[in-house]
XYZ file of C-alpha atoms in Angstrom:
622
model
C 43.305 -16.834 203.512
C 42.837 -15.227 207.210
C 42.448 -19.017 208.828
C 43.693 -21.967 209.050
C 40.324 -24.254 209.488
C 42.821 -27.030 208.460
C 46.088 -28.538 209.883
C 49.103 -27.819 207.756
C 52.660 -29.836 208.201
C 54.276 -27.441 206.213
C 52.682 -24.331 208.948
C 54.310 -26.447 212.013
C 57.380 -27.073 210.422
C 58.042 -23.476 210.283
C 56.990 -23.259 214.092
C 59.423 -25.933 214.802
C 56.864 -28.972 215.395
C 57.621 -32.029 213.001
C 53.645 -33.380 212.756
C 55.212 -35.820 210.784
C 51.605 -38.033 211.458
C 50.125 -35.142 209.043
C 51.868 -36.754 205.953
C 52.267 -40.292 207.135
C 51.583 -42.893 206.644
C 50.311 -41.335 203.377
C 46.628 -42.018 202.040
C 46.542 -45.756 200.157
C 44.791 -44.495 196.443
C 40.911 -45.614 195.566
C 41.015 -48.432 193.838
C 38.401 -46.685 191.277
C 40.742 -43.514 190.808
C 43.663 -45.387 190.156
C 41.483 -47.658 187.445
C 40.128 -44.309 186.070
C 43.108 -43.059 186.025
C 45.576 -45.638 184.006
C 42.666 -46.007 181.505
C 42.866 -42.161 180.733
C 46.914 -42.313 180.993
C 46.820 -44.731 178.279
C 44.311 -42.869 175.963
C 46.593 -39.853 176.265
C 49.409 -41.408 175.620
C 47.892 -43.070 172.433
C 46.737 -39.029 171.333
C 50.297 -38.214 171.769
C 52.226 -40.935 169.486
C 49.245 -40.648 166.742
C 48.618 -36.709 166.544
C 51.306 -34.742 168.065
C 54.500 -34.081 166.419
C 57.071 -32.361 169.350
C 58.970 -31.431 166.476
C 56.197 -29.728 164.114
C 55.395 -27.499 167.451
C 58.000 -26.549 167.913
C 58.851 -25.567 164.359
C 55.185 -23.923 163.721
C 55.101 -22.521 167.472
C 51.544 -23.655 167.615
C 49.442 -26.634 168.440
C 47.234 -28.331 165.324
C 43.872 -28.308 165.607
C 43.917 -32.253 165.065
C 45.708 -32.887 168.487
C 43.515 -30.246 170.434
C 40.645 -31.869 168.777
C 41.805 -35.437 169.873
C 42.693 -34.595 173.047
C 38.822 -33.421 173.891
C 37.517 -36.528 172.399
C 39.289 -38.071 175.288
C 38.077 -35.951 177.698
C 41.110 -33.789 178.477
C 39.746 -30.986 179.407
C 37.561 -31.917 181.841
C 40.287 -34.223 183.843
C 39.508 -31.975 187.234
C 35.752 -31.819 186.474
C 33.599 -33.954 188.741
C 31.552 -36.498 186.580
C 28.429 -35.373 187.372
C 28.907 -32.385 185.101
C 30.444 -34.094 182.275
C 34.353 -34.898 183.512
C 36.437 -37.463 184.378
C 37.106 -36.314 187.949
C 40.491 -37.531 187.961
C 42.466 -37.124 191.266
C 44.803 -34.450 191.749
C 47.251 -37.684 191.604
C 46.250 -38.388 188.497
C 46.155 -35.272 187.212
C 49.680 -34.302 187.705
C 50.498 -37.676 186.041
C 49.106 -36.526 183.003
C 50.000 -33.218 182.490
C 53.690 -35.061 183.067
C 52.784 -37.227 179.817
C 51.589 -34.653 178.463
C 54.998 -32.065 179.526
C 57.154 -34.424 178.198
C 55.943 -34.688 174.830
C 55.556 -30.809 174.550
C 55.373 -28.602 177.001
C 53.132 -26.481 175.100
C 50.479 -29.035 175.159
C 50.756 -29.364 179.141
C 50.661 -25.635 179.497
C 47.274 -25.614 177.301
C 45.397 -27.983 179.809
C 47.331 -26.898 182.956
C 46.256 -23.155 182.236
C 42.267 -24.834 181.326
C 41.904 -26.547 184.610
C 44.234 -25.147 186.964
C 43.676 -21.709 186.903
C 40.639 -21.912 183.949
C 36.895 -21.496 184.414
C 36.972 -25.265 185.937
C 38.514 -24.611 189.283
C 37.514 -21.573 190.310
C 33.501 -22.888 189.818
C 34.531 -26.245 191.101
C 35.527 -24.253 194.478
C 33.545 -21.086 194.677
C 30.533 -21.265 191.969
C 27.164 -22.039 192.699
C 25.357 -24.954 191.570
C 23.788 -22.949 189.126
C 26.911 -21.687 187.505
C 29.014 -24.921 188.055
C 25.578 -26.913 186.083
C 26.071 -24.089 183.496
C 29.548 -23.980 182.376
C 31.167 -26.937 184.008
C 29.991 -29.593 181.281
C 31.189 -26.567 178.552
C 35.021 -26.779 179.642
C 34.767 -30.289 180.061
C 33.892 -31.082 176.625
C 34.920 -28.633 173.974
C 35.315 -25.094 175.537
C 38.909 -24.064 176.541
C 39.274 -21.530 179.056
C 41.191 -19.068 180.584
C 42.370 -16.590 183.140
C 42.617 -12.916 182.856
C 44.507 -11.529 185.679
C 47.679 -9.631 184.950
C 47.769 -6.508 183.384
C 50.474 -4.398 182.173
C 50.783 -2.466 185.406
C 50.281 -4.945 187.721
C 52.153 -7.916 187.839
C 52.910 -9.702 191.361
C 51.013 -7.025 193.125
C 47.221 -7.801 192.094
C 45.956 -5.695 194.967
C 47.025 -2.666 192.451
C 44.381 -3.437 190.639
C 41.939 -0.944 192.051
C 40.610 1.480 189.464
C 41.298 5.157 190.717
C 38.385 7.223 188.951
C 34.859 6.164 188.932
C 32.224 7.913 186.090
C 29.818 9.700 187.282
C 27.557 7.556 185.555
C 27.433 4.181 186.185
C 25.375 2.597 183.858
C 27.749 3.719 181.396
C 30.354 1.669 182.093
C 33.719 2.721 183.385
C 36.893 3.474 181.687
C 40.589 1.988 182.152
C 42.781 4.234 184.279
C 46.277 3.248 184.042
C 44.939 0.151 182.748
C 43.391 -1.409 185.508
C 40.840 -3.251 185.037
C 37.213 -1.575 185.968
C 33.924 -3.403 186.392
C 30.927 -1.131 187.307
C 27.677 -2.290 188.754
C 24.693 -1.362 185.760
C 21.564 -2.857 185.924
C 21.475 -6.811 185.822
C 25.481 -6.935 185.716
C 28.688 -5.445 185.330
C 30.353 -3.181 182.549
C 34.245 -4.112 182.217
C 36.866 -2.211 180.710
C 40.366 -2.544 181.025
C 43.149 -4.662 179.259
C 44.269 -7.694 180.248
C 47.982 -8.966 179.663
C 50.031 -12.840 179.486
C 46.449 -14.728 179.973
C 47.237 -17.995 178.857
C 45.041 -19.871 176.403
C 44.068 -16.133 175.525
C 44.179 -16.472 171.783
C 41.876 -19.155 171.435
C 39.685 -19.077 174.409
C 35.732 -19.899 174.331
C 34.986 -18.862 178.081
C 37.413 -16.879 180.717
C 37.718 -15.843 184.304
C 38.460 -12.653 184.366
C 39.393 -10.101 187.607
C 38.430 -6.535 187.624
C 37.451 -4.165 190.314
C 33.833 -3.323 191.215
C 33.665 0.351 192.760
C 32.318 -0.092 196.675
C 29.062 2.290 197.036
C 25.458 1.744 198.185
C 24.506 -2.157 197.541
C 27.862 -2.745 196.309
C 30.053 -4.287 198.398
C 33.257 -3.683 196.376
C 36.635 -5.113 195.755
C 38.571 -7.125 192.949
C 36.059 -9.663 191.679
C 35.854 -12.481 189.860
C 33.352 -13.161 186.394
C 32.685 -15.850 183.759
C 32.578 -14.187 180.536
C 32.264 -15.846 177.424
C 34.826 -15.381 174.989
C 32.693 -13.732 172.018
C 30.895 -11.157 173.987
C 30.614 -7.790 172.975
C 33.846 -5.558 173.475
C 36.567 -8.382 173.658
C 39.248 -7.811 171.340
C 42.420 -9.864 171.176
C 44.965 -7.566 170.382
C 48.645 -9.295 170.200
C 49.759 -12.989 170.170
C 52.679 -13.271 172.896
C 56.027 -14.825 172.087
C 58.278 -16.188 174.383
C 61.827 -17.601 174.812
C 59.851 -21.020 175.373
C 56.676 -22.970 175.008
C 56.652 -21.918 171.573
C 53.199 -23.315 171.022
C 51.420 -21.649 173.951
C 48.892 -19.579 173.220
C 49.074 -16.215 175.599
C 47.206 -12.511 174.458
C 47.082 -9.233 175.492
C 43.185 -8.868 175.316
C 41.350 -5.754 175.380
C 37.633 -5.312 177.079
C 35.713 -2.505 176.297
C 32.175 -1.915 177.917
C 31.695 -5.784 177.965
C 28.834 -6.476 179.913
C 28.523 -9.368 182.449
C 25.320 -10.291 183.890
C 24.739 -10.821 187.894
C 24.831 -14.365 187.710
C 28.343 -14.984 186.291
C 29.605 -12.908 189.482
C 31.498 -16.015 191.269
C 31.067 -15.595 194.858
C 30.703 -12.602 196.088
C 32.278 -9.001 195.272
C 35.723 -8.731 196.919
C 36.422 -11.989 196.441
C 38.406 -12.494 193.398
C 41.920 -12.329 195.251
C 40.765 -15.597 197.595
C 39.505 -17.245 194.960
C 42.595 -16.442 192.593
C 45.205 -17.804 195.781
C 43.705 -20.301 196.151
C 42.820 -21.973 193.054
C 46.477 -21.381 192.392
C 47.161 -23.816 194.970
C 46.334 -26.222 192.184
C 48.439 -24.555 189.392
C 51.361 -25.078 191.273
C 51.110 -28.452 192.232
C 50.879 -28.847 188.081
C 53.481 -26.629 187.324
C 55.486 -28.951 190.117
C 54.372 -31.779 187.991
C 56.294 -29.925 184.928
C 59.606 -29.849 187.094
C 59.175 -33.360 188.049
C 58.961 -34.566 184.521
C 61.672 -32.573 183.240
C 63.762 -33.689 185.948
C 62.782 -37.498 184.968
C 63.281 -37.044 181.249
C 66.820 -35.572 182.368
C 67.611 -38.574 184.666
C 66.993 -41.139 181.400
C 68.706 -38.442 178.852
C 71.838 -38.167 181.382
C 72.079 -42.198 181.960
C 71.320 -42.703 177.959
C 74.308 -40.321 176.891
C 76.681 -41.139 179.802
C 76.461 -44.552 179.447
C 76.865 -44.629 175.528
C 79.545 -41.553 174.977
C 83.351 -42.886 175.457
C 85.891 -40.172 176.457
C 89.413 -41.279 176.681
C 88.864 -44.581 176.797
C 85.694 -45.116 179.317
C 82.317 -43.716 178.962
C 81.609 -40.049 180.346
C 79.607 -41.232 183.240
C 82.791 -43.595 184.399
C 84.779 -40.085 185.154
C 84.285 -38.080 188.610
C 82.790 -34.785 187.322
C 79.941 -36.020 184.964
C 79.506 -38.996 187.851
C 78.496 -36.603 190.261
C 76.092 -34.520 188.176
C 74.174 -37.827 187.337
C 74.239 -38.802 190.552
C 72.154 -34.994 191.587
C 69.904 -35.580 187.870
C 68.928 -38.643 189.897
C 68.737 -37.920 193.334
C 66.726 -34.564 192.396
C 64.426 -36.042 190.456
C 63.843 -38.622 192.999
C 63.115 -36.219 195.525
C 60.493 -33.899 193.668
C 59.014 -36.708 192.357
C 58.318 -37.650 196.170
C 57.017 -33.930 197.387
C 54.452 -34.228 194.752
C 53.301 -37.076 195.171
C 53.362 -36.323 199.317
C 51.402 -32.814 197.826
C 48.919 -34.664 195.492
C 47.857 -37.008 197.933
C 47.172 -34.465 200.505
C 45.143 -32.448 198.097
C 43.120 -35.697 197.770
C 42.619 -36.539 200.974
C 41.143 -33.112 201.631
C 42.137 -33.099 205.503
C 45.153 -30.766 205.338
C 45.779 -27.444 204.357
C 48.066 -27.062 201.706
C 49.124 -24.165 201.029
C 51.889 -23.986 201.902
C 53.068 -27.276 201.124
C 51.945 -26.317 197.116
C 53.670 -22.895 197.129
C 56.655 -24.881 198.251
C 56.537 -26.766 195.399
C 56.092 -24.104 193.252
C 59.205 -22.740 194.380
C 61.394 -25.596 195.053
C 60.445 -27.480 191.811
C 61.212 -24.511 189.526
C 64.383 -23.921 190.728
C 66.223 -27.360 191.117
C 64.603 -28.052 188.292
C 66.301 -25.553 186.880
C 69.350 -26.657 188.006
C 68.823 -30.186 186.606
C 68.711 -29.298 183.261
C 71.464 -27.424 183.126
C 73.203 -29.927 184.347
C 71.923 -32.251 181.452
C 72.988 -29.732 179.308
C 76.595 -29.925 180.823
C 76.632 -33.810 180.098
C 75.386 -33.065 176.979
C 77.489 -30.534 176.094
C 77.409 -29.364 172.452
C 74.497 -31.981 171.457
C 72.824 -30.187 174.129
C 73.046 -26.712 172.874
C 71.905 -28.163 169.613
C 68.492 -28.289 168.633
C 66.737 -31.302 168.282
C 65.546 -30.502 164.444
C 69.489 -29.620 163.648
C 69.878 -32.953 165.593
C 67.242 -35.026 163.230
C 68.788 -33.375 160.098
C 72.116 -34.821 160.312
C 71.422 -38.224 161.651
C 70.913 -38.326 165.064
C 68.618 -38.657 167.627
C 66.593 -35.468 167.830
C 67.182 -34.904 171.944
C 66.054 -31.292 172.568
C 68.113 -30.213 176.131
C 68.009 -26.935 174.861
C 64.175 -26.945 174.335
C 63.761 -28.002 177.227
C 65.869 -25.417 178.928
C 64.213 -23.108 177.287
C 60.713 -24.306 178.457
C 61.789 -24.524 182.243
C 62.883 -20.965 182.355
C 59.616 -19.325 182.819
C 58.609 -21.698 185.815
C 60.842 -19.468 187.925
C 58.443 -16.685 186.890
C 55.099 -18.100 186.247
C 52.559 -17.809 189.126
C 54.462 -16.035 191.322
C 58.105 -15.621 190.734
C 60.376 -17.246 193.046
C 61.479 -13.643 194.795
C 57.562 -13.704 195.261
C 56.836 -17.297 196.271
C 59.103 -16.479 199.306
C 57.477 -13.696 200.378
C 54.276 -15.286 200.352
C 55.588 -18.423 202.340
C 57.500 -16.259 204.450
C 53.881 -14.708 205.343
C 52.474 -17.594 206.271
C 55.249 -19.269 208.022
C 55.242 -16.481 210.219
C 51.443 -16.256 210.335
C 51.359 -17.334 214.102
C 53.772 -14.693 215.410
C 51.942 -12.257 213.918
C 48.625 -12.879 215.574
C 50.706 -13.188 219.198
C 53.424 -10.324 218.623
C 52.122 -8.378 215.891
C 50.896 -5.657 217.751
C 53.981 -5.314 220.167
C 56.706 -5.304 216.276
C 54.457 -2.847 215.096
C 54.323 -0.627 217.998
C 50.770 0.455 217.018
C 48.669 2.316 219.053
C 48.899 4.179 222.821
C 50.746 2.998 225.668
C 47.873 0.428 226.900
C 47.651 -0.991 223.735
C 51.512 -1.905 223.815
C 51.239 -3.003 227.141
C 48.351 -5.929 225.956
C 50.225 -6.819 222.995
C 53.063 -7.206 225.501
C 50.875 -9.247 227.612
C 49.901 -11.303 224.917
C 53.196 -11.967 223.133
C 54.727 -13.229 226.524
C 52.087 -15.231 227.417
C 52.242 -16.757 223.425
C 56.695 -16.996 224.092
C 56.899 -18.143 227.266
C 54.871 -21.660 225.876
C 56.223 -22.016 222.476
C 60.139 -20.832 223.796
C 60.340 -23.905 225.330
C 58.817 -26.214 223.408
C 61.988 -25.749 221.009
C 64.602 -26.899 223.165
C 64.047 -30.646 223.182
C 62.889 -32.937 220.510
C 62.260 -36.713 219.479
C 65.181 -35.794 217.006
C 67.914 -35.977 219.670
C 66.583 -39.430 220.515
C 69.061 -42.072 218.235
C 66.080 -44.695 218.488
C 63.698 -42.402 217.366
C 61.930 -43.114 213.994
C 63.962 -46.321 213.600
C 60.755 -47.563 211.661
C 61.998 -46.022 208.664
C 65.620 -47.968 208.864
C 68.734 -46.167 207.323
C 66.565 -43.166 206.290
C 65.716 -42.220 210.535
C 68.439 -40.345 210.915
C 67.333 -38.180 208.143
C 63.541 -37.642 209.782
C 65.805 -37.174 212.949
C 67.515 -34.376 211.238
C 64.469 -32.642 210.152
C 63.013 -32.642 213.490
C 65.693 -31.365 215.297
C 66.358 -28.800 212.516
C 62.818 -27.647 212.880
C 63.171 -26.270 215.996
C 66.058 -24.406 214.761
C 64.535 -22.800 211.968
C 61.678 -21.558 214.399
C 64.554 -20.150 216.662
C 66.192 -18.140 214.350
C 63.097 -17.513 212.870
C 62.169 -15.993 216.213
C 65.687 -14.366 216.569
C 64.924 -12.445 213.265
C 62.341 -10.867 214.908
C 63.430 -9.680 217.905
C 66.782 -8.315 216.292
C 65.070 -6.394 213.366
C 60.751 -6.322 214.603
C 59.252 -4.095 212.640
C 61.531 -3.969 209.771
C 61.684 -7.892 209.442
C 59.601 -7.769 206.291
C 62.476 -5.507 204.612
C 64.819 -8.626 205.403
C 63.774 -10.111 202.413
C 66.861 -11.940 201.561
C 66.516 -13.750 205.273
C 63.168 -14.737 204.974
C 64.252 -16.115 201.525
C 66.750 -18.049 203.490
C 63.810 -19.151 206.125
C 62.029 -20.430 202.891
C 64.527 -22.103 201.295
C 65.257 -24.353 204.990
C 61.563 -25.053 205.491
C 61.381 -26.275 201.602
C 64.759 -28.611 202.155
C 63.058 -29.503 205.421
C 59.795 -30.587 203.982
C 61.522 -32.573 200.641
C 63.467 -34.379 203.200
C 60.593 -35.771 205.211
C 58.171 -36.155 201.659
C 61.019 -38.272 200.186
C 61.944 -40.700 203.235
C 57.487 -41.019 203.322
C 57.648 -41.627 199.720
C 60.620 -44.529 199.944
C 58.237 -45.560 202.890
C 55.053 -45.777 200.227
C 57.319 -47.558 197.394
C 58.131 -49.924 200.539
C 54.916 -50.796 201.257
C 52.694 -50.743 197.622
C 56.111 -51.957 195.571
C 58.244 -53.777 197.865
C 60.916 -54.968 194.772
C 61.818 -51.885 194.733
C 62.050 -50.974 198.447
C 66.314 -51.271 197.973
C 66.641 -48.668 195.362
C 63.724 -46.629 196.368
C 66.237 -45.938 199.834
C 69.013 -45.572 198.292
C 67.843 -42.857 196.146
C 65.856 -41.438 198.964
C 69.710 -41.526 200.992
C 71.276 -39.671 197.750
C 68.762 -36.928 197.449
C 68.667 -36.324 201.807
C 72.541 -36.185 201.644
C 71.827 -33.379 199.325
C 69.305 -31.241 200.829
C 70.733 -31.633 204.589
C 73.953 -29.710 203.248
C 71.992 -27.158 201.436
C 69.807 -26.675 204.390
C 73.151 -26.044 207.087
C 74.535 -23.716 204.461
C 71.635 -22.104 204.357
C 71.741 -21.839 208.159
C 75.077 -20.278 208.429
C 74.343 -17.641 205.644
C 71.281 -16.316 207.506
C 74.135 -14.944 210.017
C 77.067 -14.617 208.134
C 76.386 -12.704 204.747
C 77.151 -10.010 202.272
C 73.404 -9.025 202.398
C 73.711 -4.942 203.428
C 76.953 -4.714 201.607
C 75.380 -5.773 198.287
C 71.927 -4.171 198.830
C 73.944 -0.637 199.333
C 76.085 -1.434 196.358
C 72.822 -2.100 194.204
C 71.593 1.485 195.471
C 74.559 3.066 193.835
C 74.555 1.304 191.202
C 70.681 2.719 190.809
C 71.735 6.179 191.551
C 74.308 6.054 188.775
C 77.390 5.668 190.016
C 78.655 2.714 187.753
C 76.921 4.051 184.968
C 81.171 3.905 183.389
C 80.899 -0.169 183.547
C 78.130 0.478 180.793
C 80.628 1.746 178.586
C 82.166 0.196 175.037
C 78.840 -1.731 174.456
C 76.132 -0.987 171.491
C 72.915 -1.962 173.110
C 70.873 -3.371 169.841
C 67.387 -3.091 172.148
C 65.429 -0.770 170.075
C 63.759 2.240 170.619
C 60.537 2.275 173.313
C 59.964 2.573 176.865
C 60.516 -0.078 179.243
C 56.846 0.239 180.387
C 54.664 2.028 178.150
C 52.059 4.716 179.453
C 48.452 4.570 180.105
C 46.316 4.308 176.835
């Protein structure tokens, strides 16, 4: 999105202002949504224990059509769905609570209703669609009709702007054809024609209605641009052509579908033409706050796993979790989970309230969740060792209790990839972060233009600098009383301001030393990202020991001294992270990579049988 209509604490943390009033004190819940809520929680859970076996999923790598059909007697899939057409309108809080339940029974299951209403028909209408559309098809997903999103294709991946088509037919009303298998949608009369073939769309294999992206050709009346349709499933020219399999989620249900001359009538255009990028970013802003809710469960279900074991499994005498080196990986099971636990529920509550912009406080999640998420589970697998490599079905068969670590590892993999890798998720924060020195120095990196037009982006970058410079020097974070409402955990909100203005600084730095060429930096914008995402868990967690405080005062003690554990954490990832955006390896290993590219190590290759098969790595055009 161009604008910012919106404030955003995660956009003024990167300029080096802590707005901490933007995220606290956070919003108190409706009494009705938290009633609605818990009453669906507890008819999901009750689905779960009667229909779903974890274990028969996983062995059959498919759902049964008893739990999918229990789960939309409850209303499941039409949790995000207002109740005037036909949903429970559950709050984002809510929501990410049960796709949790729902995670940590199967992930498979989660991914199903995640990919239906996150990223599904129901989101995009709910934001963009007209009444007509949203009176249409809303009450359809909310009862009985999953949905799903077609957006990747087998030549574009994390580049959707690819998608444009580069032929057009010389007659329209024909239809188009797929060039390098972009996706093409021509203007005929009364609608579209689309052709093209769609790859990874989740839900894909057993989908009643889609959203699907393709490119409309710009000419007269046409406006142009990647666009955005509802098409039901069984129209004309959709073909399913391949069931996906992956590493994990073995139940999901993901195609590579096929559309050929499928016509789409005018009014299941959403929006207008060119819009299907905004509405794809930001309905997404939704998928990753539930693919956050994934990493938070995981990290939970680790946390009791870890305690469970460590507690119970006696190594020379004491149990494992008595001895320094599994002690300290229960101790960041704990404190991790603690802490993304709190930056969603600092995330959800903002997406209730409606009076921020998150976006970039979502796309942090994205990222940060996935990947100490990661890192949580492997270290559950570490305390687990060999029980954890195990699968929970060899587990069951000799006796024990079927606990499946590596399932689950296997399952958290792909959130490092899904919707938006994490080498992608940083660009895109790294965009915005740096959103406002762009519209006051763009021109002047750039260099763009004659000599007068330097001279007023000159103009206009000092005038921006010579404000904001100084605003970085001092701070209520050098101030020991400040924040001293929040007791032991002040310093910590002290820290974060004070570091703020330091990550703006060298943010700033990075510009003048490399301008232009910043954006080829990619590995120190990563490192920008990763600070501002330490930064902003920090400050969510010490608000969220604030909010257990105040709406569960018995647990006020523990809710700090978890809060403590997990800032202890992040503040020494965060000044690492600030020394290695100076002092690195980065141009040494980036050359090294080139050589290796060039074939210069090709000899390291040898004495090894590669057992891959025959094929190319990316097949050609159709």
């Amino acid at each position: 999105e161009a604008e910012w209509k919106l404030p955003s604490f995660g956009k003024q943390l990167f300029l080096g202002s802590f707005r901490l009033d933007l995220i606290h004190p956070q919003p108190r819940l409706d009494p009705d949504a938290i009633e609605r809520g818990e009453r669906f929680l507890a008819d999901l859970r009750a689905v779960l224990a009667a229909e779903a076996d974890p274990l028969e999923i996983e062995r059959e790598a498919r759902i049964p059509d008893r739990v999918v059909d229990a789960l939309k007697r409850i209303g499941a899939l039409g949790m995000k769905v207002p109740p005037e057409y036909g949903g429970l309108g559950l709050s984002q809080v809510y929501y990410s609570k049960a796709l949790a339940i729902a995670g940590v029974w199967h992930s498979s299951i989660c991914t199903l209703l995640s990919a239906h209403q996150s990223i599904g028909v129901a989101e995009p209408l709910r934001m963009f669609g007209s009444e007509e559309q949203r009176r249409k098809w809303l009450p359809l997903v909310a009862r009985d009709h999953v949905s799903a999103f077609l957006l990747t294709e087998p030549g574009v991946g994390s580049d959707p702007a690819r998608m444009a088509s580069t032929a057009t037919p010389a007659q329209p009303a024909l239809g188009a054809t797929p060039v390098d298998d972009d996706l093409v949608a021509m203007p005929v009369e009364g609608g579209y024609r689309i052709s093209g073939r769609k790859l990874w769309a989740t839900n894909g294999t057993v989908a009643d209605i889609v959203v699907v992206m393709a490119k409309v050709p710009k000419s007269d009346g046409h406006r142009g641009g990647i666009s955005a349709f509802v098409l039901p499933y069984d129209t004309e020219g959709v073909a399913i052509e391949h069931r996906n399999a992956f590493m994990g989620i073995r139940g999901i249900e993901n195609s590579v579908t096929r559309l050929e001359n499928v016509f789409v009538p005018q009014e299941n255009l959403i929006a207008r033409e060119g819009d299907g990028l905004r509405i794809a970013l930001s309905t997404l802003n939704t998928g990753r706050l539930a693919l956050m809710a994934i990493s938070v469960v995981a990290s939970k279900w680790a946390t009791k796993i870890a305690r469970e074991w460590a507690g119970e499994r006696v190594q020379w005498g004491r149990p494992i979790g008595k001895h320094d080196a599994v002690a300290q990986k229960l101790a960041f099971i704990a404190g991790s989970a603690f802490g993304l636990e709190a930056m969603l529920d600092v995330a959800a509550r903002l997406a209730d309230n409606k009076r921020n912009d998150i976006r970039i406080e979502a796309a942090l999640c994205k990222l940060y969740g996935a990947e100490l998420s990661w890192q949580v589970v492997d270290a559950l697998m570490q305390v687990r060792g060999g029980r954890g490599y195990e699968t929970a079905e060899s587990l069951k068969a000799r006796g024990e209790k079927p606990v499946g670590v590596e399932q689950c590892m296997r399952d958290m993999r792909v959130n490092r990839i899904f919707e938006g890798s994490s080498e992608i998720m940083h660009l895109l924060i790294a965009r915005e972060a740096v959103d406002t020195h762009l519209q006051a120095a763009g021109g002047l990196l750039m260099g763009n233009g004659g000599a007068k037009a330097k001279a007023d982006a000159a103009v206009k970058a000092g005038l921006f600098y010579t404000k904001w410079l100084p605003q970085l020097a001092l701070g209520k974070g050098q101030d020991p009383r400040s924040y001293d409402e929040f007791g032991p955990l002040a310093t910590d909100l002290r820290y974060v301001e004070r570091s703020s203005r330091k990550l703006a600084r060298s943010t700033f730095y990075g510009m003048a030393r490399w301008q232009a060429k910043l954006e080829y930096k990619q590995t120190f914008l990563a490192r920008i990202v990763d600070i501002g995402a330490e930064l902003f868990a920090i400050s969510a967690t010490v608000c969220y020991a604030d909010t257990i405080r105040r709406e569960q005062p018995e647990r006020r003690q523990e809710a700090t001294e978890l809060a403590q554990l997990f800032c202890a954490m992040a503040r020494r990832r965060a000044d690492t992270l600030f020394g290695e955006l100076w002092a690195n390896d980065d141009d040494s290993r980036y050359e090294a990579a080139q050589r290796m590219l060039e074939g210069r190590y090709t000899w390291l290759e040898e004495g090894i049988v590669d057992p891959s098969g025959e094929g190319p790595m990316i097949p050609s055009p159709d």
